[in-house]
JSON list of C-alpha atoms in Angstrom, two decimals:
[
{"chain": "A", "resi": 1, "resn": "UNK", "atom": "CA", "xyz": [-19.13, 16.42, 1.84]},
{"chain": "A", "resi": 2, "resn": "UNK", "atom": "CA", "xyz": [-18.25, 13.00, 0.75]},
{"chain": "A", "resi": 3, "resn": "UNK", "atom": "CA", "xyz": [-18.24, 12.37, -2.89]},
{"chain": "A", "resi": 4, "resn": "UNK", "atom": "CA", "xyz": [-18.41, 8.97, -3.98]},
{"chain": "A", "resi": 5, "resn": "UNK", "atom": "CA", "xyz": [-16.36, 8.34, -6.53]},
{"chain": "A", "resi": 6, "resn": "UNK", "atom": "CA", "xyz": [-13.38, 6.29, -5.35]},
{"chain": "A", "resi": 7, "resn": "UNK", "atom": "CA", "xyz": [-12.42, 3.67, -8.09]},
{"chain": "A", "resi": 8, "resn": "UNK", "atom": "CA", "xyz": [-15.04, 0.38, -8.19]},
{"chain": "A", "resi": 9, "resn": "UNK", "atom": "CA", "xyz": [-12.30, -0.66, -11.10]},
{"chain": "A", "resi": 10, "resn": "UNK", "atom": "CA", "xyz": [-8.48, -1.90, -10.27]},
{"chain": "A", "resi": 11, "resn": "UNK", "atom": "CA", "xyz": [-6.44, 0.90, -12.34]},
{"chain": "A", "resi": 12, "resn": "UNK", "atom": "CA", "xyz": [-2.88, 2.11, -12.63]},
{"chain": "A", "resi": 13, "resn": "UNK", "atom": "CA", "xyz": [-1.25, 4.45, -10.18]},
{"chain": "A", "resi": 14, "resn": "UNK", "atom": "CA", "xyz": [1.83, 6.37, -11.63]},
{"chain": "A", "resi": 15, "resn": "UNK", "atom": "CA", "xyz": [3.88, 6.29, -8.34]},
{"chain": "A", "resi": 16, "resn": "UNK", "atom": "CA", "xyz": [6.65, 8.58, -10.72]},
{"chain": "A", "resi": 17, "resn": "UNK", "atom": "CA", "xyz": [10.77, 6.93, -11.11]},
{"chain": "A", "resi": 18, "resn": "UNK", "atom": "CA", "xyz": [9.05, 5.06, -14.24]},
{"chain": "A", "resi": 19, "resn": "UNK", "atom": "CA", "xyz": [7.22, 2.70, -11.80]},
{"chain": "A", "resi": 20, "resn": "UNK", "atom": "CA", "xyz": [3.45, 2.45, -12.49]},
{"chain": "A", "resi": 21, "resn": "UNK", "atom": "CA", "xyz": [0.93, -0.13, -9.96]},
{"chain": "A", "resi": 22, "resn": "UNK", "atom": "CA", "xyz": [-1.55, -1.91, -12.11]},
{"chain": "A", "resi": 23, "resn": "UNK", "atom": "CA", "xyz": [-3.99, -1.55, -8.34]},
{"chain": "A", "resi": 24, "resn": "UNK", "atom": "CA", "xyz": [-7.52, -3.46, -6.90]},
{"chain": "A", "resi": 25, "resn": "UNK", "atom": "CA", "xyz": [-9.42, -0.52, -5.19]},
{"chain": "A", "resi": 26, "resn": "UNK", "atom": "CA", "xyz": [-8.96, 0.92, -1.70]},
{"chain": "A", "resi": 27, "resn": "UNK", "atom": "CA", "xyz": [-11.64, -0.90, 0.22]},
{"chain": "A", "resi": 28, "resn": "UNK", "atom": "CA", "xyz": [-12.35, -1.48, 3.38]},
{"chain": "A", "resi": 29, "resn": "UNK", "atom": "CA", "xyz": [-11.67, -5.07, 3.34]},
{"chain": "A", "resi": 30, "resn": "UNK", "atom": "CA", "xyz": [-8.36, -4.24, 1.59]},
{"chain": "A", "resi": 31, "resn": "UNK", "atom": "CA", "xyz": [-7.85, -2.41, 4.24]},
{"chain": "A", "resi": 32, "resn": "UNK", "atom": "CA", "xyz": [-9.46, -4.30, 7.80]},
{"chain": "A", "resi": 33, "resn": "UNK", "atom": "CA", "xyz": [-6.88, -7.15, 6.16]},
{"chain": "A", "resi": 34, "resn": "UNK", "atom": "CA", "xyz": [-4.19, -4.95, 6.03]},
{"chain": "A", "resi": 35, "resn": "UNK", "atom": "CA", "xyz": [-4.89, -4.07, 9.96]},
{"chain": "A", "resi": 36, "resn": "UNK", "atom": "CA", "xyz": [-5.01, -7.40, 11.21]},
{"chain": "A", "resi": 37, "resn": "UNK", "atom": "CA", "xyz": [-1.83, -8.11, 8.94]},
{"chain": "A", "resi": 38, "resn": "UNK", "atom": "CA", "xyz": [0.12, -5.31, 11.75]},
{"chain": "A", "resi": 39, "resn": "UNK", "atom": "CA", "xyz": [-2.11, -6.63, 14.87]},
{"chain": "A", "resi": 40, "resn": "UNK", "atom": "CA", "xyz": [-0.55, -10.32, 13.79]},
{"chain": "A", "resi": 41, "resn": "UNK", "atom": "CA", "xyz": [2.92, -8.85, 13.36]},
{"chain": "A", "resi": 42, "resn": "UNK", "atom": "CA", "xyz": [5.31, -10.62, 15.82]},
{"chain": "A", "resi": 43, "resn": "UNK", "atom": "CA", "xyz": [6.89, -7.63, 16.74]},
{"chain": "A", "resi": 44, "resn": "UNK", "atom": "CA", "xyz": [8.57, -8.02, 20.46]},
{"chain": "A", "resi": 45, "resn": "UNK", "atom": "CA", "xyz": [12.64, -7.99, 18.85]},
{"chain": "A", "resi": 46, "resn": "UNK", "atom": "CA", "xyz": [11.49, -4.55, 17.22]},
{"chain": "A", "resi": 47, "resn": "UNK", "atom": "CA", "xyz": [13.95, -1.79, 19.53]},
{"chain": "A", "resi": 48, "resn": "UNK", "atom": "CA", "xyz": [11.29, 0.12, 21.45]},
{"chain": "A", "resi": 49, "resn": "UNK", "atom": "CA", "xyz": [12.03, 3.17, 18.84]},
{"chain": "A", "resi": 50, "resn": "UNK", "atom": "CA", "xyz": [11.27, 1.39, 15.72]},
{"chain": "A", "resi": 51, "resn": "UNK", "atom": "CA", "xyz": [8.44, 0.00, 16.57]},
{"chain": "A", "resi": 52, "resn": "UNK", "atom": "CA", "xyz": [5.86, 2.77, 15.04]},
{"chain": "A", "resi": 53, "resn": "UNK", "atom": "CA", "xyz": [7.19, 3.37, 11.41]},
{"chain": "A", "resi": 54, "resn": "UNK", "atom": "CA", "xyz": [7.72, -1.60, 11.62]},
{"chain": "A", "resi": 55, "resn": "UNK", "atom": "CA", "xyz": [3.43, -1.22, 12.08]},
{"chain": "A", "resi": 56, "resn": "UNK", "atom": "CA", "xyz": [3.38, 1.68, 9.43]},
{"chain": "A", "resi": 57, "resn": "UNK", "atom": "CA", "xyz": [5.84, -0.46, 7.28]},
{"chain": "A", "resi": 58, "resn": "UNK", "atom": "CA", "xyz": [4.16, -4.05, 7.81]},
{"chain": "A", "resi": 59, "resn": "UNK", "atom": "CA", "xyz": [0.70, -2.37, 6.92]},
{"chain": "A", "resi": 60, "resn": "UNK", "atom": "CA", "xyz": [1.91, -1.16, 3.98]},
{"chain": "A", "resi": 61, "resn": "UNK", "atom": "CA", "xyz": [3.09, -4.35, 2.97]},
{"chain": "A", "resi": 62, "resn": "UNK", "atom": "CA", "xyz": [0.03, -6.12, 2.91]},
{"chain": "A", "resi": 63, "resn": "UNK", "atom": "CA", "xyz": [-1.81, -3.47, 1.63]},
{"chain": "A", "resi": 64, "resn": "UNK", "atom": "CA", "xyz": [0.73, -3.68, -2.09]},
{"chain": "A", "resi": 65, "resn": "UNK", "atom": "CA", "xyz": [0.24, -7.00, -1.87]},
{"chain": "A", "resi": 66, "resn": "UNK", "atom": "CA", "xyz": [-3.83, -7.02, -0.99]},
{"chain": "A", "resi": 67, "resn": "UNK", "atom": "CA", "xyz": [-3.85, -4.12, -3.75]},
{"chain": "A", "resi": 68, "resn": "UNK", "atom": "CA", "xyz": [-0.70, -5.09, -6.36]},
{"chain": "A", "resi": 69, "resn": "UNK", "atom": "CA", "xyz": [-2.35, -6.30, -9.82]},
{"chain": "A", "resi": 70, "resn": "UNK", "atom": "CA", "xyz": [0.64, -5.61, -11.96]},
{"chain": "A", "resi": 71, "resn": "UNK", "atom": "CA", "xyz": [3.06, -3.71, -12.47]},
{"chain": "A", "resi": 72, "resn": "UNK", "atom": "CA", "xyz": [5.53, -1.86, -14.67]},
{"chain": "A", "resi": 73, "resn": "UNK", "atom": "CA", "xyz": [9.40, -0.29, -14.51]},
{"chain": "A", "resi": 74, "resn": "UNK", "atom": "CA", "xyz": [10.48, -3.17, -11.53]},
{"chain": "A", "resi": 75, "resn": "UNK", "atom": "CA", "xyz": [13.19, -5.49, -12.75]},
{"chain": "A", "resi": 76, "resn": "UNK", "atom": "CA", "xyz": [15.41, -7.80, -11.29]},
{"chain": "A", "resi": 77, "resn": "UNK", "atom": "CA", "xyz": [19.18, -6.77, -10.06]},
{"chain": "A", "resi": 78, "resn": "UNK", "atom": "CA", "xyz": [19.53, -7.58, -14.31]},
{"chain": "A", "resi": 79, "resn": "UNK", "atom": "CA", "xyz": [16.58, -4.66, -14.72]},
{"chain": "A", "resi": 80, "resn": "UNK", "atom": "CA", "xyz": [15.32, -7.59, -16.60]},
{"chain": "A", "resi": 81, "resn": "UNK", "atom": "CA", "xyz": [11.16, -7.40, -15.74]},
{"chain": "A", "resi": 82, "resn": "UNK", "atom": "CA", "xyz": [9.98, -9.36, -13.11]},
{"chain": "A", "resi": 83, "resn": "UNK", "atom": "CA", "xyz": [6.26, -11.15, -12.20]},
{"chain": "A", "resi": 84, "resn": "UNK", "atom": "CA", "xyz": [4.72, -9.12, -8.81]},
{"chain": "A", "resi": 85, "resn": "UNK", "atom": "CA", "xyz": [5.02, -11.34, -5.91]},
{"chain": "A", "resi": 86, "resn": "UNK", "atom": "CA", "xyz": [4.49, -11.42, -2.04]},
{"chain": "A", "resi": 87, "resn": "UNK", "atom": "CA", "xyz": [8.49, -10.96, -2.05]},
{"chain": "A", "resi": 88, "resn": "UNK", "atom": "CA", "xyz": [8.52, -8.84, -4.88]},
{"chain": "A", "resi": 89, "resn": "UNK", "atom": "CA", "xyz": [6.03, -6.31, -3.63]},
{"chain": "A", "resi": 90, "resn": "UNK", "atom": "CA", "xyz": [7.95, -5.80, -0.27]},
{"chain": "A", "resi": 91, "resn": "UNK", "atom": "CA", "xyz": [10.68, -5.14, -1.49]},
{"chain": "A", "resi": 92, "resn": "UNK", "atom": "CA", "xyz": [9.68, -3.05, -3.21]},
{"chain": "A", "resi": 93, "resn": "UNK", "atom": "CA", "xyz": [8.03, -0.88, -0.06]},
{"chain": "A", "resi": 94, "resn": "UNK", "atom": "CA", "xyz": [11.11, -1.34, 1.39]},
{"chain": "A", "resi": 95, "resn": "UNK", "atom": "CA", "xyz": [12.80, 1.70, -1.17]},
{"chain": "A", "resi": 96, "resn": "UNK", "atom": "CA", "xyz": [11.24, 4.67, 1.34]},
{"chain": "A", "resi": 97, "resn": "UNK", "atom": "CA", "xyz": [10.50, 6.74, -1.99]},
{"chain": "A", "resi": 98, "resn": "UNK", "atom": "CA", "xyz": [8.47, 3.70, -3.37]},
{"chain": "A", "resi": 99, "resn": "UNK", "atom": "CA", "xyz": [6.07, 3.33, 0.30]},
{"chain": "A", "resi": 100, "resn": "UNK", "atom": "CA", "xyz": [5.38, 7.63, 0.20]},
{"chain": "A", "resi": 101, "resn": "UNK", "atom": "CA", "xyz": [4.12, 7.48, -3.38]},
{"chain": "A", "resi": 102, "resn": "UNK", "atom": "CA", "xyz": [2.71, 4.69, -2.85]},
{"chain": "A", "resi": 103, "resn": "UNK", "atom": "CA", "xyz": [1.13, 5.26, 0.77]},
{"chain": "A", "resi": 104, "resn": "UNK", "atom": "CA", "xyz": [-0.02, 9.51, -0.44]},
{"chain": "A", "resi": 105, "resn": "UNK", "atom": "CA", "xyz": [-1.47, 8.20, -4.31]},
{"chain": "A", "resi": 106, "resn": "UNK", "atom": "CA", "xyz": [-3.20, 5.24, -3.19]},
{"chain": "A", "resi": 107, "resn": "UNK", "atom": "CA", "xyz": [-4.08, 5.14, 0.06]},
{"chain": "A", "resi": 108, "resn": "UNK", "atom": "CA", "xyz": [-4.08, 9.30, 0.56]},
{"chain": "A", "resi": 109, "resn": "UNK", "atom": "CA", "xyz": [-7.38, 9.64, -1.07]},
{"chain": "A", "resi": 110, "resn": "UNK", "atom": "CA", "xyz": [-9.09, 6.83, 1.53]},
{"chain": "A", "resi": 111, "resn": "UNK", "atom": "CA", "xyz": [-7.13, 9.33, 4.91]},
{"chain": "A", "resi": 112, "resn": "UNK", "atom": "CA", "xyz": [-8.73, 12.43, 3.77]},
{"chain": "A", "resi": 113, "resn": "UNK", "atom": "CA", "xyz": [-12.33, 10.73, 3.71]},
{"chain": "A", "resi": 114, "resn": "UNK", "atom": "CA", "xyz": [-11.15, 9.35, 7.27]},
{"chain": "A", "resi": 115, "resn": "UNK", "atom": "CA", "xyz": [-10.39, 13.18, 8.33]},
{"chain": "A", "resi": 116, "resn": "UNK", "atom": "CA", "xyz": [-13.72, 14.92, 7.29]},
{"chain": "A", "resi": 117, "resn": "UNK", "atom": "CA", "xyz": [-15.39, 12.26, 8.43]},
{"chain": "A", "resi": 118, "resn": "UNK", "atom": "CA", "xyz": [-13.49, 13.75, 12.10]},
{"chain": "A", "resi": 119, "resn": "UNK", "atom": "CA", "xyz": [-14.15, 17.11, 11.46]}
]
């Protein structure tokens, strides 16, 4: 059974490591826009053994740029809090533990729905 209890309003998500993200709900529109960003990305110079990883990283960064409205626990090199920017979001999601937590905790519930419909 599909439960229609996914967030409809922006919400805070704790990623651990002292980082919290204020996020838009993970909607079909956001996922489709992020997938389009992957299709639009030029990966012709990418070594063949890294293409799949680069596609996944591109998708996560696109989702982050679309979804992240604010954050706590993210600072510059001197430890001063910074506001989210596209470059800052990409830098945050270049940190594998953060990208992994974002994927699992933000996209995870959507992935479960995808699995349920394929059963």
